[in-house]
Amino acid sequence: MDWLFFGEISLAGLAMGGLYALIALGFVIIYKATRVINFAIGEIMMFAAYLFLAFAGGMEMSPWIALPLAVIGGSILGGVIEKTMIRPMLGESPISVVMVTIGIASILVGLVEFIWTADPQLLPNFLPREPVFIGELYLAPKIAYGFLIGSALLIIYLLYFRFSRGGVALRATASDQAAAYSMGINVRRVFNMAWVFGSLAASLAGVLVAATGGLSPQFGIIGLSVLVVVIVGGLDSILGALVAGVFIGWLETVAGAYLGGEYRMPATFLVLAVILVIRPYGLFGTHEIERV
Amino acid sequence: MRIGDAKQSYEADEAIWTSQTQKLWLGFFLLILLVFPFVVDSYLLYLGCLVGIAVISTTGLNILTGFTGLISLGQAGFMGVGAYTVAWLSINTALPFPVTLVLAGLMAAAVGILVGLPSLRVKGLYLAIATLAASVFLHFIFAEWESVTGGMGGLSLEPAHLFGLTFQSDFSMYFIIVPLAVLMVLAARNVFRTRIGRAFIAIRDRDISAEILGINLLRYKLMSFALSSFYAGVAGGLFAYFYRVVTPESFPLSMSIFYLAAVIVGGMGNLLGGILGAAFMTLVPEALKLLTAALTPFYPNAPVFMSPMLEIIFGALIVGFLIFEPHGLAEIWHRIRRFFRLWPFKN
Amino acid sequence: QDKEPIVFGGSIPLSGVFAFAGIHIHAGLTDYTNWINSQGGINGHPVKYVMEDTAYEVDRSVAAFKKISGSSSPATYYGDSTGFMKAIASELNSQGNTLMSGASFATVLTDNETYPYQFIPGPNYSQMFGIILEYIASQGEGGDMPNVAFVYSDTEFGKDPIENGKARAAELGIEVVEEIVTKPGSVDVSAEVLKLRRVRPDYVVFHGYVLSPINEFMVQMRQMGLDTQFMGTFWSSDKLIIDKMGADADGYMGVMPYNYYDSEESGPMLDALRAQAEKSDPEAGYRPTGYMQGWFNAMVWTEVVKRTLDAGKELTGDNMAEALASIEDWDTGGIIGIPVTVRDMSFPVGRIWRVNADEGRYEPVSDWIHLD
Amino acid sequence: MEALLEIDNIEVVYNKSVQVLRGLSLRVPKGAIVALLGSNGAGKSTTLKSVSGLLTLEDGEVTAGEVRFKGQDVKGTPPEKLVRNGLFHVMEGRRVFEDLTVEENLIAATYALSGSKPSLSDSYELVYNYFPRLKERRKQLAGYLSGGEQQMLALGRALIAQPDLIMLDEPSLGLAPLLVEEIFTIVARINREQGTAILLVEQNAAVSLAIASYGYIMENGKIVIDGPADKLTANEDVQEFYLGVGGKEGEARSYRDIKHYKRRKRWLS
Amino acid sequence: MSILEISNLSLSFGGVKALQDVSFRVPENTVTTIIGPNGAGKTSLFNCISGFYKPQQGTIRYQGQPLPGSIKPPKRAALGLARTFQNIALFRGMTVLDNIKLGAHVHMKSGLLSALAYFGPARREEMEVRKEVEERIIDFLEIDHIRRQPVASLSYGLQKRVELARALAMQPKVLMLDEPVAGMNREEKEDMARFILDIREEWGVTVLMVEHDMGMVMDISDHIAVLNFGQVITEGLPADVQNNPEVIKAYLGNSDIDSLRKKLNAEGEAA
Ligand SMILES: Nc1ncnc2c1ncn2[C@@H]1O[C@H](COP(=O)(O)OP(=O)(O)OP(=O)(O)O)[C@@H](O)[C@H]1O
Ligand SMILES: Nc1ncnc2c1ncn2[C@@H]1O[C@H](COP(=O)(O)OP(=O)(O)OP(=O)(O)O)[C@@H](O)[C@H]1O
Ligand SMILES: [Mg+2]
Ligand SMILES: [Mg+2]
């Protein structure tokens, strides 16, 4: 066994996993408040990445200005989507709302093709290009720096939900909307904020991932592989998103490296299947209370 | 307007078509289905076949998701199992198509039972993702088990045959697909007249109390999975005979989403809704293409310009539908019917 | 012109994963149609081009074919994917009145038994690998043969030439030191790059990608200080790579059966193409390889139809296939630099081109290679 | 006395089709306890929901009439604003947040406090003071509390909000007799000590008329009789149909000898 | 003879001891009531009998036979243990009639294939059940006017009645009712009491009930068991239980409106 190789592969996987965790966070925050899995999250990521492209490429802004602008753009998009298309669905079954998010995904793809054409794109380079060595281990600079930026946001979110009553409002709303209303919680605002902050995390991840992997209207598919992460971690657990994100990123990369690229998805979905059987609500998800 | 329809017996009361008017309409509808292939062009015929296949698969998914409350994103995978079974059988055996179709259904049902196993513990959207996992595995198997599935290249098969007849043209396929679709919808309707259908609905509404009332959850959830994937398998088998080539990419995730959308847009837990949904989802993109065609003479670049537009419109239609009529097409249909039943006496 | 129009049909991916090429293919077909009509059509028959968007999904392609062949019986037809070409074969064979080619260069389509009415408007993917490998072999000095790694996408066409490619490499004495399969599109490939770093191949051949992840492989491997040469097959050799990667693309090589739009070559047909492109969209400037491919397809169809009509035969699949097979030492007017001959329903010809990033274009580095 | 809440002739329709309230009026004076009684499906909960604005969540709509809280029309005011304005609705069926702990349930209720956050630990102490049992269980998930404890928690949340009016929907539902007594005693204490007015919807007519000063009885979406609590208690129909007194000389009737036919209420017909 | 015999039953959830060493008997053809404070474990006891919870210790004997954990809820239902739920658990997507028919599920046999075909055995069986449900249950509970309505549109009291009907369709030998009259007014409680008495008398079904309405419990019960903190504190005739000081302290309070009123007034004046 080539330990150095294994180490390098693992490192690359862990770094990618950090970005997965960030995307997963986008899922989790929205789910926590609204009990909706947002299937359009990959497309929101994509949209933010295209915004970045437009700002940094088209308008030739400095990438460090374009990045926050794109992320804010993505968050606004999330807020607008919630306000116009999700809010009218209040009280409908979760699966109908999920279907709405799938419809939204289609709209966003069309929009992107319409504005930026279907051509595949590369983002302007804005991360340092010197190889990063951790001890002996080589790590591609893009993912290393992407990981750092992503982790910063991740930590901010974690702290917020640990130390503010915002987290309680989120969970209360998810648990019983009518009761939350009667408690003086502004449910519409909670929903909106959940979408805004969920989209914010996703947008940042979108730009970072597109910076390493390129961009096209099909970019949104990545949202799907991150679904595995949130299910393994538990749909409503921020900690779960973190742990499972890093783990799945690592697993996927190692499986890809040792077994071949076609094994990436099956490997992670195998873990998913096992987790679902032994822990139906993921590693850290809340159990539904079932009493008669 | 329809007046007074008191029933003399419980049998008459539980019949599906309880009034003369309804029977008349039904007869009329069947007649249209019969005449249809003789009067339309090949493209409409083709669409007719597609809708038929979609109706079968959607009805299956409706049983599982709409009536039993188990959300599945694996329908395309189950159809794939059916399609590969038919392809393999028709290449390696001389079985006639009715047999291969039944075997395709049974094979898919077997896989469905396997996939359904976690459903005892896993619920709601978690289950949806579990079925998504299953379809990823199925895709993997389709792509990698080359000796049976032909790998990425897939399998090509001969037309369906029976008693020396071969069913090659869309015209002849129509006469397999559409009667089968009618039959299978009716069978599904029957299930919901009996204790089994009631058990499914009970599980959807409240599974734990259903259990205490004497419904064996595992058994009925698996039965629902089996029945649903049987339908998918048959639809997949028809798909195979229809296109006569089966590849792993014939059954992408987007297809599962397509069927789920058909069920939801049509109206969950409503068989008629499923049929309307299947037709809607198949035909709307076609209608949108007609729009493009109508624009092309005036604006030659219309196809390029319109194709992203179509995606936007398609998505917007789904979203708009669910926002304005969350209970789906079936609800709209009922509203129209109520209107005509009282007609001409409004309100 | 009262003569009955000749219909070119097409299942064209104007949306979906292949839309970036589909849009240009569509433009190429449209422009050629307009051009040939301005030349008086084919033997006085006007040409009509009828298409549908498919989103690169097989069932929608099939639907489009049925719709178009139901309404306007096309003589020739553009198919957008390998999957479609296979799916439609039996339908096509039983109808027997349409000749088909398209975006796919899949090796299987050269099997005349199964696909008698389908041809490839260039070398098939295996032949492309053959051309690339021959070029690589020619770079070896004496016993010191370069080694190579294959990187391809996990798709139907991605896997198409790999077995044949390995066999050909073995024949030529080239060692295939690594094989990497990835998903197409936006994926992180750092782990794969690390793998290549271990084996240090002299050449990496990409197949089944458009842009990503080719750029990531090249940039990361160069960051590691490797001096690997990177090469790609037809759909991986568009100018897009230069446009998007800029200086990073320098030295990348591709195999291409047609002249690039901006190559220095010329010829009557190539000039006509440029003039027509200029006319239909003066703003567009450069036209990508998809455009060239669309144009060339239509050109071959015209030739085939013309030969069939000239022979006084009906436009049936068999007659057109026969006419196609009769093409020998055909002068393409500069689209392809040498006269071409059809072998097994394909045009086994190509040339290696290399990116000159300063100039922003591909430059030929080999002669035209015509396989036999 | 000055009215805190006035309901004037409201009509309510669900799903644009089912009319539930048909011209209902009632008023709650400042600092008073008012009981609203009525049989199942009469529309009691609907009345409360049309005050607190939760009706829209269930696709219901006030189609006529007016509801005034502190003299202002509540129409168009979103529910959370009303809560911050001092109107707290404890919904039917307790509706605690099951997968939040007891304490988190209380934290959630702090959203009802507008603007400056008063010292929260004080309000928690107040709640724990009224309901010592909740203090013991404050780290436990509310979903696993027993029915009575959940009802206490629901009341506790109302206390945190420091409202001027609490609308209580069937607080005694499913509670043991001792607890019913306890809860009602506490309700009376809250009313007295905090000056909070209470609109009490109850099936347990005896107890609610005991603590209320005024009562309304509704059937089929409108008030059929109302009056001071002691007058109502003395009413013959109320006794027969709500208090189970009747038969021989005002004695409690036994459930064992129920006739298979029934006397008609005088207020219907 | 006792139809149900609970001995030494213990059940706990993590630290919470829901039931501790509970033993008592349900005499056949009686109305037996379990009372006790909230959280005493009454519903949990029902859940153990239904097989939804698995007690860690103890045995339940039904008609003299033990019911081990291996006998799952559906089997127990088939054996004649039917129940209603504390929080109404009707199937909201179905009509009243279908809800009731569902109760007969365990006594029906037709399988998937005959259901798909319908005409034949499945239909015959469905018709038999329909007849039984219509003529015995729906008539008896006087709900014929609502049988086609979806249950979601019914008032609370009627929903409770439909739940009772569904339990009756299970052809029970023991009918367990979890708070059958909670949330009802006097009038509706009287109706329900009449049904319960008739079910015992005319149908010969043993009724095991949990209820907090003391007026009704004391009037219609033949036998009462009192549970507190998961333990049986006493058992016996209504009159005995009512006067047991332990029961009064833990559960009943003084349960007298007049004294409550006095207490409130006194407190009021003191303040
Ligand atoms: N969301 C709703 N949609 C349609 N009808 C409803 C809805 N909520 C209540 N109703 C109907 O309105 C009527 C009154 O209901 P409401 O809940 O106000 O009664 P209630 O007096 O509180 O009864 P209970 O004592 O059972 O709580 C009932 O007939 C009920 O069926
Ligand atoms: N599934 C469960 N998980 C954890 N604890 C539970 C569960 N079910 C019941 N309990 C606990 O067991 C105890 C008894 O609950 P149970 O529901 O049996 O009480 P009860 O006597 O029916 O009360 P009530 O009269 O309020 O209905 C309670 O403390 C409750 O919190
Ligand atoms: Mg109510
Ligand atoms: Mg209980």
XYZ file of C-alpha atoms in Angstrom, chain A residues 43-212:
170
model
C -29.296 25.267 -9.751
C -29.028 28.074 -7.225
C -25.340 27.236 -6.906
C -25.077 27.312 -10.654
C -26.826 30.634 -10.884
C -24.471 32.213 -8.375
C -21.492 30.816 -10.246
C -22.775 32.327 -13.477
C -23.253 35.622 -11.697
C -19.652 35.440 -10.608
C -18.683 34.746 -14.187
C -20.641 37.745 -15.358
C -19.169 40.049 -12.739
C -15.575 38.859 -12.822
C -15.414 37.780 -16.464
C -17.867 39.922 -18.360
C -17.643 43.111 -16.328
C -14.040 42.519 -15.344
C -14.503 43.293 -11.693
C -11.955 42.089 -9.214
C -12.844 38.524 -8.260
C -12.804 39.524 -4.620
C -15.612 41.966 -5.253
C -17.382 39.659 -7.651
C -17.407 36.814 -5.143
C -19.463 38.554 -2.445
C -21.693 40.102 -5.094
C -22.409 36.724 -6.647
C -23.089 35.175 -3.268
C -25.453 37.981 -2.359
C -27.116 37.595 -5.751
C -27.639 33.907 -5.083
C -29.129 34.631 -1.663
C -31.500 37.179 -3.109
C -32.514 34.632 -5.698
C -33.297 32.205 -2.864
C -35.348 34.834 -1.090
C -37.286 35.689 -4.214
C -37.983 32.047 -4.976
C -39.312 31.552 -1.489
C -41.498 34.578 -1.624
C -43.014 33.962 -5.031
C -43.144 30.208 -5.385
C -42.735 28.458 -2.064
C -44.858 30.644 0.184
C -48.056 30.034 -1.772
C -47.476 26.346 -1.108
C -47.670 26.781 2.676
C -49.634 23.932 4.106
C -49.406 21.662 1.064
C -47.799 18.248 1.309
C -43.989 18.284 1.366
C -43.780 16.236 -1.792
C -45.769 18.825 -3.728
C -43.386 21.485 -2.545
C -40.443 19.330 -3.527
C -41.984 19.096 -6.968
C -42.184 22.858 -7.089
C -38.466 23.052 -6.384
C -37.891 20.657 -9.256
C -39.907 22.976 -11.479
C -37.803 25.872 -10.256
C -34.667 23.963 -11.160
C -35.932 23.659 -14.709
C -36.719 27.362 -14.851
C -33.244 28.264 -13.636
C -31.547 26.005 -16.152
C -33.555 27.582 -18.939
C -32.767 31.033 -17.647
C -29.065 30.335 -17.547
C -29.071 28.901 -21.059
C -30.993 31.907 -22.179
C -28.671 34.473 -20.664
C -25.291 32.778 -20.883
C -25.894 30.174 -23.656
C -25.313 26.484 -23.272
C -21.549 26.671 -23.789
C -19.460 25.214 -21.027
C -17.508 27.866 -19.148
C -14.494 28.255 -16.935
C -14.394 30.819 -14.167
C -11.612 33.386 -14.173
C -8.840 32.258 -11.950
C -8.862 33.936 -8.584
C -7.349 31.477 -6.182
C -3.568 31.220 -5.809
C -1.960 28.671 -8.121
C 1.076 27.576 -6.169
C 0.779 23.953 -5.099
C 0.011 23.506 -1.427
C 2.060 20.972 0.466
C 0.971 19.693 3.820
C 4.099 17.929 4.937
C 4.881 15.578 2.090
C 1.350 15.662 0.785
C 0.397 17.586 -2.303
C -2.956 19.311 -2.391
C -4.376 21.104 -5.408
C -4.404 24.811 -4.533
C -7.931 25.494 -5.710
C -9.555 22.970 -3.462
C -7.301 23.904 -0.570
C -8.307 27.546 -0.667
C -11.878 26.719 -1.512
C -11.950 24.572 1.583
C -10.638 27.408 3.731
C -13.190 29.940 2.502
C -16.018 27.440 2.836
C -15.030 26.444 6.357
C -15.111 30.048 7.472
C -18.762 30.355 6.559
C -19.522 26.954 8.010
C -18.114 27.980 11.372
C -20.083 31.221 11.398
C -23.298 29.286 10.806
C -22.506 26.719 13.441
C -21.863 29.400 16.025
C -25.007 31.264 15.117
C -27.237 28.281 15.526
C -25.578 27.253 18.751
C -25.763 30.615 20.468
C -28.875 32.386 19.259
C -32.552 31.760 19.599
C -32.817 31.842 15.804
C -32.264 28.116 15.771
C -35.201 27.609 18.089
C -37.460 29.701 15.871
C -36.389 27.638 12.904
C -37.173 24.339 14.590
C -40.367 25.598 16.150
C -41.610 26.691 12.766
C -40.775 23.348 11.262
C -42.447 21.480 14.078
C -45.797 23.281 13.925
C -46.408 26.315 11.762
C -49.702 27.343 13.259
C -48.362 27.061 16.780
C -45.317 29.065 15.782
C -47.563 31.808 14.504
C -49.524 31.813 17.706
C -46.256 32.242 19.557
C -45.493 35.481 17.776
C -42.892 33.956 15.504
C -43.011 35.571 12.112
C -43.225 32.354 10.174
C -43.046 33.960 6.764
C -39.884 35.733 7.748
C -38.349 32.580 9.164
C -39.069 30.810 5.896
C -37.633 33.630 3.911
C -34.521 33.830 6.016
C -34.043 30.087 5.814
C -34.096 30.309 2.056
C -31.839 33.321 1.991
C -29.227 31.816 4.279
C -29.505 28.379 2.762
C -28.993 29.877 -0.671
C -26.112 31.927 0.643
C -24.223 28.831 1.708
C -25.072 27.137 -1.566
C -24.026 30.138 -3.604
C -20.631 30.364 -2.011
C -20.174 26.645 -2.539
C -21.361 27.095 -6.117
C -18.658 29.604 -6.975
C -15.966 27.567 -5.250
C -16.952 24.300 -6.878
C -17.313 25.887 -10.292
C -13.870 27.395 -9.851
C -12.385 23.913 -9.657
